[in-house]
Coordinates of N, CA and C in Angstrom, one line a residue:
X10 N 56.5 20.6 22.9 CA 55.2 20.6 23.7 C 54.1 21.1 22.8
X11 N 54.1 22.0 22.6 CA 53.3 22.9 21.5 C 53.2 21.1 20.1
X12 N 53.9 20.7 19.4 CA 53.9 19.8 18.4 C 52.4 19.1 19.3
X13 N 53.2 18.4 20.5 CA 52.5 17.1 20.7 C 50.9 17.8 21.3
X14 N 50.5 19.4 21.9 CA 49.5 19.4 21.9 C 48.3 19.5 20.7
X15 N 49.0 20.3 19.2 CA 48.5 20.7 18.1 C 48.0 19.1 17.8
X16 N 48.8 18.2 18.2 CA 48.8 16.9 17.5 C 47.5 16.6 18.2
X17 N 47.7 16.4 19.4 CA 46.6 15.9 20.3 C 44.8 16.4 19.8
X18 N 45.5 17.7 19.6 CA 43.7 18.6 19.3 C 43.7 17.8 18.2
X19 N 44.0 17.7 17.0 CA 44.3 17.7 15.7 C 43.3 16.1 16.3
X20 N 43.9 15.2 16.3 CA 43.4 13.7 16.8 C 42.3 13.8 17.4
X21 N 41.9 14.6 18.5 CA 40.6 14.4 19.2 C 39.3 15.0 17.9
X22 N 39.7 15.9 16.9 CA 39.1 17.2 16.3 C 39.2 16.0 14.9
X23 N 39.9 14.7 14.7 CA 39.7 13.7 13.6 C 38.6 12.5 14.4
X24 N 38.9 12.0 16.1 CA 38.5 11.4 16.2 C 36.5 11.5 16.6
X25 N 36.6 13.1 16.7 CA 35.4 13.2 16.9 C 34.4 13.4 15.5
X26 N 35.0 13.9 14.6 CA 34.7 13.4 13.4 C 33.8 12.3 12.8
X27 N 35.1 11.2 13.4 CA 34.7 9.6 12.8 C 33.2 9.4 14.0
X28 N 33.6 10.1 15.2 CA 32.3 9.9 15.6 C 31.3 10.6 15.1
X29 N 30.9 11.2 14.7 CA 29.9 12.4 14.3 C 29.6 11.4 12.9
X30 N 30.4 10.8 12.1 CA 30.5 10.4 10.7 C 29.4 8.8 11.3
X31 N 30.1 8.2 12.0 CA 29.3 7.4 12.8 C 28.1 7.0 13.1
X32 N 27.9 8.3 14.0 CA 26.3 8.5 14.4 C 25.5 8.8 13.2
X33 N 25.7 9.1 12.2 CA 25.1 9.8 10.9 C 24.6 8.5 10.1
X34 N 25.9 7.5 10.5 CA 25.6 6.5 9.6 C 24.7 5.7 10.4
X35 N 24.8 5.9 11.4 CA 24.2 4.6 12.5 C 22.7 5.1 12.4
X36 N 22.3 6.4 12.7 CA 20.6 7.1 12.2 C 20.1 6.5 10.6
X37 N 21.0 6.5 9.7 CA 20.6 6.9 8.2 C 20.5 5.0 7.9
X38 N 20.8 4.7 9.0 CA 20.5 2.8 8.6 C 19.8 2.5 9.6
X39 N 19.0 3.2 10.3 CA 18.2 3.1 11.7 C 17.1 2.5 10.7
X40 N 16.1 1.4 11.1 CA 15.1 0.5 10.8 C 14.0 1.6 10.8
X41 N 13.7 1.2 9.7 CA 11.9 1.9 9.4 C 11.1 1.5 10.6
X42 N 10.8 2.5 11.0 CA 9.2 2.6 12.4 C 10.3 2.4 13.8
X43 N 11.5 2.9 14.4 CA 11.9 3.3 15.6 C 11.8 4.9 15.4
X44 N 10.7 5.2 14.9 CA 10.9 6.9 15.8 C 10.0 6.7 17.1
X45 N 9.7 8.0 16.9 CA 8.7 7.7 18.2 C 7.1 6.9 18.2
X46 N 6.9 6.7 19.3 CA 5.2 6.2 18.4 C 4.3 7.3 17.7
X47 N 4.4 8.5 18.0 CA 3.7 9.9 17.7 C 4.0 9.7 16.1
X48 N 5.2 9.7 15.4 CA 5.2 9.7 14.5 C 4.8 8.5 13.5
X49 N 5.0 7.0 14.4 CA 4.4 6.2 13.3 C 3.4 6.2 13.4
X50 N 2.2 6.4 14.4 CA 0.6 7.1 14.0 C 0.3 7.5 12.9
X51 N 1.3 9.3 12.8 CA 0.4 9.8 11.9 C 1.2 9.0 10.7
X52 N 2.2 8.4 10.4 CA 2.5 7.5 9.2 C 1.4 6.9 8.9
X53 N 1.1 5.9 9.4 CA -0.2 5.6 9.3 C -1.5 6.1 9.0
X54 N -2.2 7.1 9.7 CA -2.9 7.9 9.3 C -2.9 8.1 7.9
X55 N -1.8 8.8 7.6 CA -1.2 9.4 6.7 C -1.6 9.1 5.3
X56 N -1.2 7.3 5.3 CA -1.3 6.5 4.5 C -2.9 5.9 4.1
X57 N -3.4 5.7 5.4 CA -5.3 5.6 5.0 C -5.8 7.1 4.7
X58 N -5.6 7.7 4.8 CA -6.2 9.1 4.5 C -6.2 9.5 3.5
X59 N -5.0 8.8 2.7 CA -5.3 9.0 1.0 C -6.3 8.1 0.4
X60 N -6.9 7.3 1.1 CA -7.8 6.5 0.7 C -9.1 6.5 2.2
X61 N -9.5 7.4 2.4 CA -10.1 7.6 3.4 C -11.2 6.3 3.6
X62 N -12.0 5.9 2.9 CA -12.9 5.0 2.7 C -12.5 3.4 2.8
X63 N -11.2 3.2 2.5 CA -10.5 1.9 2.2 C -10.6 1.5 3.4
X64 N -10.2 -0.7 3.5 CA -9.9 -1.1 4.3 C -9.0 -2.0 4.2
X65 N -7.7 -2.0 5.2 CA -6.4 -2.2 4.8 C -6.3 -3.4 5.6
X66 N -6.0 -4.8 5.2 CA -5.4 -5.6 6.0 C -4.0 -5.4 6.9
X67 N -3.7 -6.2 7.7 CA -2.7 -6.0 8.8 C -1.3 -6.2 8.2
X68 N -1.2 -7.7 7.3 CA -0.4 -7.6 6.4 C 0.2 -6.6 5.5
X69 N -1.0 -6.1 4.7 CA -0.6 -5.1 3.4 C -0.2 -4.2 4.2
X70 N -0.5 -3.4 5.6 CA 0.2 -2.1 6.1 C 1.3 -2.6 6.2
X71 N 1.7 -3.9 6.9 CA 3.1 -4.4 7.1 C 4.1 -4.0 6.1
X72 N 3.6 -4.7 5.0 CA 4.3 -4.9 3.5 C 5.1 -3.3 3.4
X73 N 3.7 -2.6 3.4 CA 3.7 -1.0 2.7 C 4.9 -0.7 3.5
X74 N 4.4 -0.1 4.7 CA 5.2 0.2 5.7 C 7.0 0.0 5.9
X75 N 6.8 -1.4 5.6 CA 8.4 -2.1 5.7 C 8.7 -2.2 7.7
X76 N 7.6 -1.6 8.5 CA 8.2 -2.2 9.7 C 7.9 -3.7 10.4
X77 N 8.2 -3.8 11.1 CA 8.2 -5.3 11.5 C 7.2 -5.5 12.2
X78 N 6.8 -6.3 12.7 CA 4.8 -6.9 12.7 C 4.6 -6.2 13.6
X79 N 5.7 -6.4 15.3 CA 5.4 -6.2 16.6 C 5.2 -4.4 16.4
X80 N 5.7 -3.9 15.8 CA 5.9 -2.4 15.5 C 4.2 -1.8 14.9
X81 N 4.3 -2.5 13.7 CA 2.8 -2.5 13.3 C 1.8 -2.8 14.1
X82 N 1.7 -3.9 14.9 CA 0.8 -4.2 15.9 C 0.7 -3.3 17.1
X83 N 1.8 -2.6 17.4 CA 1.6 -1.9 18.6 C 0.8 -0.5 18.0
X84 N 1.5 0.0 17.1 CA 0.7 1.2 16.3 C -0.8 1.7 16.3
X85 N -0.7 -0.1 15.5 CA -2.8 -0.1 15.4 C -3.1 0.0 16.8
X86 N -2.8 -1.0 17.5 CA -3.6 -1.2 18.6 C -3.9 0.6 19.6
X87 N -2.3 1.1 19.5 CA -2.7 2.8 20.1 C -3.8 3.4 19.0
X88 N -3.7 3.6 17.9 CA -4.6 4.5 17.2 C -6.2 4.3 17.1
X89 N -6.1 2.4 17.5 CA -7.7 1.8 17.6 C -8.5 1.9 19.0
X90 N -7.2 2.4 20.0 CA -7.5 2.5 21.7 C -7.8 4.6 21.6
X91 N -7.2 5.3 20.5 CA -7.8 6.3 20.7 C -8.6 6.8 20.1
X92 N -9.2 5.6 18.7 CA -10.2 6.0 18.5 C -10.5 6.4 16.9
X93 N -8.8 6.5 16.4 CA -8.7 7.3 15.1 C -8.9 6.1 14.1
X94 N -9.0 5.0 14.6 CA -8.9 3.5 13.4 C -9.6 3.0 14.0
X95 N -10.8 2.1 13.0 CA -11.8 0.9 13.8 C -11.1 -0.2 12.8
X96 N -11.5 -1.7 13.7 CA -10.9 -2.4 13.2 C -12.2 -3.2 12.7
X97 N -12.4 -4.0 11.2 CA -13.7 -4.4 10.5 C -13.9 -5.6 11.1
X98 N -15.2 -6.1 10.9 CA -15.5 -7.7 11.6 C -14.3 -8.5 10.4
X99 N -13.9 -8.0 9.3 CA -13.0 -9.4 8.5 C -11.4 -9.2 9.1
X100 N -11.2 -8.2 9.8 CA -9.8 -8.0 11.0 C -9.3 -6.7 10.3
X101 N -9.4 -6.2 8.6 CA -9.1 -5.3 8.5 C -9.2 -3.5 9.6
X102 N -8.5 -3.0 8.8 CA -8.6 -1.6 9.6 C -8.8 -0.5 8.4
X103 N -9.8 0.8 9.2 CA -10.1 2.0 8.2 C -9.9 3.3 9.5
X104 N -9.9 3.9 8.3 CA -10.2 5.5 9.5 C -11.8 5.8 10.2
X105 N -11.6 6.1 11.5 CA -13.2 6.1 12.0 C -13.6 7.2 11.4
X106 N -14.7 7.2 10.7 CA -15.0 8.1 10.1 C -16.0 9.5 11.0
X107 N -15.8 9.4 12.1 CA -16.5 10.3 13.2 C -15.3 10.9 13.9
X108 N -13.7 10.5 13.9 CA -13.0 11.2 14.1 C -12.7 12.4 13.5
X109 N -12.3 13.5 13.9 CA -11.9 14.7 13.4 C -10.9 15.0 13.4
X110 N -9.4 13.9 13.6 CA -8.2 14.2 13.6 C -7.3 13.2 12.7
X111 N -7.9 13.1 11.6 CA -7.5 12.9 10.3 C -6.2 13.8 9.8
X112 N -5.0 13.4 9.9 CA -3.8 13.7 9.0 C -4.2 13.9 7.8
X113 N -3.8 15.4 7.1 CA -4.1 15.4 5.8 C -2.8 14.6 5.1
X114 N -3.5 14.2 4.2 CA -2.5 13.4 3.1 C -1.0 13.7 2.8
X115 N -0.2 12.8 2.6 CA 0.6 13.3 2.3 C 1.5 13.1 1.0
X116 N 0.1 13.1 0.2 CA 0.3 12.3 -1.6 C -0.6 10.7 -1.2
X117 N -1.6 10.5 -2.8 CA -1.8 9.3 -2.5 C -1.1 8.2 -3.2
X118 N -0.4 7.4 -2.0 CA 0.6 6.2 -2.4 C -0.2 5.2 -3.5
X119 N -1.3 5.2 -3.4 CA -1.8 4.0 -4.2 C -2.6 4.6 -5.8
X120 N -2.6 5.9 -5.6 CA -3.3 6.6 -7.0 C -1.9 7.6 -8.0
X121 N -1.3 7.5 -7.1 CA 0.2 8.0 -8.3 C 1.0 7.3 -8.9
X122 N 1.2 8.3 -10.5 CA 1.8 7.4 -11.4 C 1.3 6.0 -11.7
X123 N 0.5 6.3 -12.2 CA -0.6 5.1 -12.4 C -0.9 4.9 -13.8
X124 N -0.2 3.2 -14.2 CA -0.6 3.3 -15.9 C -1.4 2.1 -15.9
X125 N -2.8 2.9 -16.8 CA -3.8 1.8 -16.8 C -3.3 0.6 -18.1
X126 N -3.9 -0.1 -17.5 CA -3.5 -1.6 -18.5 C -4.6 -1.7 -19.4
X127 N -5.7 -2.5 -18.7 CA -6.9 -2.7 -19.8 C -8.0 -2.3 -18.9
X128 N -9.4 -2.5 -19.5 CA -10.5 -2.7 -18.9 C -11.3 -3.3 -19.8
X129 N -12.4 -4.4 -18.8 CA -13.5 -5.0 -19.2 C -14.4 -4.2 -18.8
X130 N -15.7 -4.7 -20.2 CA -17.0 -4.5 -19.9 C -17.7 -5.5 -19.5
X131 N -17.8 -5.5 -18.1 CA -19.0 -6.8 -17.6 C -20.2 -7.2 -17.7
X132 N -21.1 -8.0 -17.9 CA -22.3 -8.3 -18.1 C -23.1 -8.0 -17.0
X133 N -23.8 -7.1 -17.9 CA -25.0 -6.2 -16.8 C -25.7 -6.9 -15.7
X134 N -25.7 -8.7 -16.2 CA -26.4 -9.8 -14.8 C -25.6 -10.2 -14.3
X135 N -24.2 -9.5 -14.1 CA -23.0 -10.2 -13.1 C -23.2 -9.3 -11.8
X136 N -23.3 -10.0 -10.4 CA -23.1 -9.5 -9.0 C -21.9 -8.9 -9.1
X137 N -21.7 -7.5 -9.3 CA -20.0 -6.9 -8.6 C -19.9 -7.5 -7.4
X138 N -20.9 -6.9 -6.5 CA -20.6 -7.6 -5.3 C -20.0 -8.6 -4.7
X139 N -21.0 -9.9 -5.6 CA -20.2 -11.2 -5.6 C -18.7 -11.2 -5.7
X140 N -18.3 -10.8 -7.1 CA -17.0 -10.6 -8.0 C -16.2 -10.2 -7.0
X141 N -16.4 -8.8 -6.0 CA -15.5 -8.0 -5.3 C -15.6 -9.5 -4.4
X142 N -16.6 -9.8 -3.7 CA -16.4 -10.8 -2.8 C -15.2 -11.7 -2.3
X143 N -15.5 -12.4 -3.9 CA -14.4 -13.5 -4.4 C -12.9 -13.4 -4.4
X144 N -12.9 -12.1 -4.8 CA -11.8 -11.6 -5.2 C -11.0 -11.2 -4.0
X145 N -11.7 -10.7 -3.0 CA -11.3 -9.9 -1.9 C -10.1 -11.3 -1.1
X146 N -9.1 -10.8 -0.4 CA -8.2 -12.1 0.3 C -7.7 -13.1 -0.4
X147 N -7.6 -13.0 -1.8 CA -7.1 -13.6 -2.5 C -5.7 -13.2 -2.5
X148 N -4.6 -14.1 -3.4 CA -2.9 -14.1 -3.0 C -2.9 -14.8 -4.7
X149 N -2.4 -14.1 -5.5 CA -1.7 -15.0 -6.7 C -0.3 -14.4 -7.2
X150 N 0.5 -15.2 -7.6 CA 2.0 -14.9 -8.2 C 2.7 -14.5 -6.9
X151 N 3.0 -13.2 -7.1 CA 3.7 -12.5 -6.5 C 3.2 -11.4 -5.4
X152 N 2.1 -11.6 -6.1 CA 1.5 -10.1 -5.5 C 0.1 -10.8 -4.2
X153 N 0.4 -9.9 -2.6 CA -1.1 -10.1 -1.6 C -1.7 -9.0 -1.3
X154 N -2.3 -9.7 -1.2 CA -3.6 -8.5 -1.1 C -3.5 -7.3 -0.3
X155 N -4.1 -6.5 -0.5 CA -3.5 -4.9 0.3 C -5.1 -4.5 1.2
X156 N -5.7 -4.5 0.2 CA -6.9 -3.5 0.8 C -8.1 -3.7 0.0
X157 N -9.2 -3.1 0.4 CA -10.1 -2.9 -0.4 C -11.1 -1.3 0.0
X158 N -11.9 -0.9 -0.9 CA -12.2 0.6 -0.7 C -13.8 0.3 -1.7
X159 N -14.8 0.9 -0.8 CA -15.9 1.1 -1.8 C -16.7 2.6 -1.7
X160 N -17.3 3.2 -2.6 CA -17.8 4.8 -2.1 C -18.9 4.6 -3.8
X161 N -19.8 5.2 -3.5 CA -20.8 5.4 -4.2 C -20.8 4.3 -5.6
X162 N -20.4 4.5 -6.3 CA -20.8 3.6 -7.2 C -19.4 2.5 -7.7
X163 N -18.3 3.1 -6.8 CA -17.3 2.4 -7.3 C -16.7 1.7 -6.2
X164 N -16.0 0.7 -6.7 CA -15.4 -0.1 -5.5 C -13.9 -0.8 -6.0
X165 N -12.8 -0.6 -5.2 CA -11.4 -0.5 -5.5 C -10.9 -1.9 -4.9
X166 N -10.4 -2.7 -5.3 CA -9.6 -4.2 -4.8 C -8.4 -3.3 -5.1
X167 N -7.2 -4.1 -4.3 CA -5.9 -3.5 -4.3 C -4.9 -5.1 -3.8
X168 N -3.9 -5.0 -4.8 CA -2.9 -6.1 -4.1 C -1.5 -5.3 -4.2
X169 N -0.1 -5.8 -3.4 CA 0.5 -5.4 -3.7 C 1.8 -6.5 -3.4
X170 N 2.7 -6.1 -4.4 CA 3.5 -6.8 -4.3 C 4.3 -7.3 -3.4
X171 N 5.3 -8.4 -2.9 CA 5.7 -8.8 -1.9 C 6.9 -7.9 -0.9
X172 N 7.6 -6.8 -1.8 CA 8.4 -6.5 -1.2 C 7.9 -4.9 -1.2
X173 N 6.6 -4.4 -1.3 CA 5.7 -3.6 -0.8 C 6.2 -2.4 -1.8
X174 N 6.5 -2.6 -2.8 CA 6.9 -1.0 -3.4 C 5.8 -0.9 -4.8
X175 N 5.5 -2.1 -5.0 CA 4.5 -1.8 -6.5 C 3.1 -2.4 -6.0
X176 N 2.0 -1.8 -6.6 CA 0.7 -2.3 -6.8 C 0.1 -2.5 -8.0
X177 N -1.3 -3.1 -7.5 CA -2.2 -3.3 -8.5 C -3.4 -2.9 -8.8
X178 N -4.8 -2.5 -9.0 CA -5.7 -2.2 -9.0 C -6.9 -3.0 -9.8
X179 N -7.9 -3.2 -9.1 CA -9.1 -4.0 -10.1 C -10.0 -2.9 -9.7
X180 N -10.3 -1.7 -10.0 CA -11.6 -0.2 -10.3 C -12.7 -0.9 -11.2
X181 N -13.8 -1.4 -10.4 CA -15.0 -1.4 -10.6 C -15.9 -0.3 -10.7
X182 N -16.5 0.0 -11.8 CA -17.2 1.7 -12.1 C -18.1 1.5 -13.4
X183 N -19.4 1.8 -13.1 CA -20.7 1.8 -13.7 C -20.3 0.7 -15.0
X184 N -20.1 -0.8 -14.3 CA -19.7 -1.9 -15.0 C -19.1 -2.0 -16.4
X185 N -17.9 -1.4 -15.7 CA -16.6 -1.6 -16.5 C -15.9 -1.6 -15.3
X186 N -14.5 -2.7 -15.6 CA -13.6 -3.3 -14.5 C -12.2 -2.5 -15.3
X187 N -11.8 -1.6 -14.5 CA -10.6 -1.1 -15.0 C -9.0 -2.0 -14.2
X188 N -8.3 -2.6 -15.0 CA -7.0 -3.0 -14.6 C -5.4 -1.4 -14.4
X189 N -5.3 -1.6 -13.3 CA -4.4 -0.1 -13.0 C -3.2 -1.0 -12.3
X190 N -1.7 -0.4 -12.6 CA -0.8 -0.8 -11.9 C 0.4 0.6 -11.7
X191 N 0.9 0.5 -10.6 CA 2.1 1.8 -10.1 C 3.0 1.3 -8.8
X192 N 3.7 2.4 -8.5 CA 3.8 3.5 -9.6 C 4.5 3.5 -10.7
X193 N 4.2 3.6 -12.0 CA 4.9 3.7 -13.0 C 6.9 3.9 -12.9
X194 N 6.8 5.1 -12.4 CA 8.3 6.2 -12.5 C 9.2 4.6 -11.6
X195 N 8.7 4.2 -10.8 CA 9.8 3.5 -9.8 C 9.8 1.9 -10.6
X196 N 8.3 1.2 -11.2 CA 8.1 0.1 -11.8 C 8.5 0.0 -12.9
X197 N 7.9 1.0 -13.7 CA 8.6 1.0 -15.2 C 7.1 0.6 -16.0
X198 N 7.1 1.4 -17.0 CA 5.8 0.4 -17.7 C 5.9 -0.6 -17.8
X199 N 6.2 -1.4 -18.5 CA 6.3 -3.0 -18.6 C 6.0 -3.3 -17.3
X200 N 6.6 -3.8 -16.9 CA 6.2 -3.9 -15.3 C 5.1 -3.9 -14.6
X201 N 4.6 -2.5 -14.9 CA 3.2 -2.4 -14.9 C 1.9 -3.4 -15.6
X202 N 2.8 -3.1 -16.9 CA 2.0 -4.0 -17.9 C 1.6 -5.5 -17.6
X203 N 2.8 -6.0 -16.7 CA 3.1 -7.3 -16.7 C 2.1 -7.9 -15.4
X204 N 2.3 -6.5 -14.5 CA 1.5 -6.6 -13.4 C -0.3 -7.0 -13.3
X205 N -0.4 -5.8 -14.4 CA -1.8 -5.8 -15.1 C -2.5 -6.9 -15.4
X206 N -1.5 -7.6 -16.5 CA -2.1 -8.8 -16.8 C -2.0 -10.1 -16.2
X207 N -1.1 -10.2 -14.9 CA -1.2 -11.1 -13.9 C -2.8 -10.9 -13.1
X208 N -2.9 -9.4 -12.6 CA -4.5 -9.6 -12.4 C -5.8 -9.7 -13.3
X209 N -5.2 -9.2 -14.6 CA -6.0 -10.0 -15.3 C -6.6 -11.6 -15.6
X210 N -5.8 -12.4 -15.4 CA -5.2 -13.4 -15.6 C -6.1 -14.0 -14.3
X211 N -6.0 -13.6 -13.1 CA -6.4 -13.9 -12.0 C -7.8 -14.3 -11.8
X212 N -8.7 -12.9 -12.3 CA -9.6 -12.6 -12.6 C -10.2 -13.2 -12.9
X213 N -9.7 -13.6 -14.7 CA -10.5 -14.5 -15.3 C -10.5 -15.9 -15.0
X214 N -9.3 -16.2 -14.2 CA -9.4 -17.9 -13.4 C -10.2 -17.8 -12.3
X215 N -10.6 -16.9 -11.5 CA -12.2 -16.7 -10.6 C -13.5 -17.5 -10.9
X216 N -12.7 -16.7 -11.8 CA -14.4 -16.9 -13.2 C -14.7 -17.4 -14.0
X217 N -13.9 -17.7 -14.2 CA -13.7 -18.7 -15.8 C -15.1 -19.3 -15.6
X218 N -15.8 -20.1 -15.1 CA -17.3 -20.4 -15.3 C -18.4 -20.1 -15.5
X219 N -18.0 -18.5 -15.1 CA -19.0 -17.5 -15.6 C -18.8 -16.5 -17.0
X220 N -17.3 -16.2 -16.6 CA -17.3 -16.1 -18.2 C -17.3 -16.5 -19.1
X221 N -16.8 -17.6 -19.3 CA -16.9 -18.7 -20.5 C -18.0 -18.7 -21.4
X222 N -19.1 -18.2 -20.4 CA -20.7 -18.8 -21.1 C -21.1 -17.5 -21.7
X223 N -20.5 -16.1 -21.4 CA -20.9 -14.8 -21.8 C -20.5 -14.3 -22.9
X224 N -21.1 -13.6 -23.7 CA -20.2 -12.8 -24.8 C -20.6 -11.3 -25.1
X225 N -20.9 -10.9 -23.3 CA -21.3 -9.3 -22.7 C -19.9 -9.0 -22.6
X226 N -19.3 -9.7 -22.7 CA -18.0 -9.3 -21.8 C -17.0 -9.0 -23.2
X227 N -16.2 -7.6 -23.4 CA -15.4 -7.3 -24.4 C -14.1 -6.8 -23.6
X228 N -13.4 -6.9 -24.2 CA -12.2 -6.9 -23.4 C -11.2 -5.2 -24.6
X229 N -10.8 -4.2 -24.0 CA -10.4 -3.5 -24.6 C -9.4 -2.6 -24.1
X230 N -8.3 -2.9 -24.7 CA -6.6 -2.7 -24.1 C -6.8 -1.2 -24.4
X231 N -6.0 -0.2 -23.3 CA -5.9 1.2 -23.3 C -5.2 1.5 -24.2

């Protein structure tokens, strides 16, 4: 008697185990964005607030994020119903900037580990404006568009790659066009490199009819 109870504990004290081992595994493979909504907010937040100024298409959070659209869509729509995100006349989203309950950062995802590629010098009679215009909602190779950010004299394009872990950068600043790609540690330079000169590449197929005719324009690898 004593055997077959020891045994019994023994088996409930294995089988609860494989449960406990279970549940552990069943959480640690639970889908990006089922916690609560409280927390994918400030995820969000989180994420514009390192770019406080930026405006992020619906897509590119998707990408970033990794949750699934209906998840993303319900998100915005609470954070835009209380006020903390406006949504732009082009459908993009930013932080309202009259809110006071801005998540501080929690590292910025798009400015770390960042290896610059090249940068142009543009001709002093080219519209950035225009340039950013054009450029803006564009999609080439591999990489869609993420966002865009502008604050005093600089203004930031951003794409990111399809399976949301690497970016790109076109940094417009007192006309010079800086090329940036990251994060390095997870991409790898090359990678970077390669990334760089795909928007490079991009760039100058925009424009090829404007530049062609200029020789303001110097081109000088970091």
């Amino acid at each position: 008697m004593i055997e077959q109870i020891t045994c019994c504990a023994s088996g409930c004290c294995n089988e609860s185990r494989a449960a406990n081992a279970k549940s552990d595994q069943t959480s640690a493979e639970k889908p990006l964005g089922e916690g609560s909504s409280e927390d994918r907010g400030l995820h969000v937040l989180s994420l514009l607030n390192a770019q406080p100024n930026s405006e992020v298409t619906f897509q590119g959070l998707k990408r970033k994020l990794g949750w699934h659209q209906e998840i993303v869509s319900r998100t915005l729509r609470r954070l835009e119903r209380d006020g903390l995100l406006l949504k732009t006349s082009s459908g993009a989203y930013r932080l309202n900037p009259t809110s006071s309950s801005h998540t501080s950062s929690q590292g910025d995802m798009l400015r770390e580990d960042i290896t610059p590629v090249t940068q142009l010098w543009l001709p002093k009679d080219l519209d950035i404006d225009m340039l950013a215009s054009l450029l803006r909602n564009t999609w080439f190779g591999g990489w869609r568009w993420y966002g865009y950010r502008a604050e005093s004299s600089e203004q930031v394009l951003t794409w990111i790659s399809e399976d949301g872990y690497f970016w790109i950068n076109l940094r417009i600043l007192n006309g010079i066009a800086f090329v940036e790609a990251g994060p390095a540690g997870s991409a790898g330079r090359d990678r970077c490199l390669y990334a760089g000169y795909d928007l490079l590449g991009h760039l100058v197929k925009r424009y090829r009819s404007v530049l062609a005719g200029s020789e303001q324009i110097l081109l000088q690898p970091n």
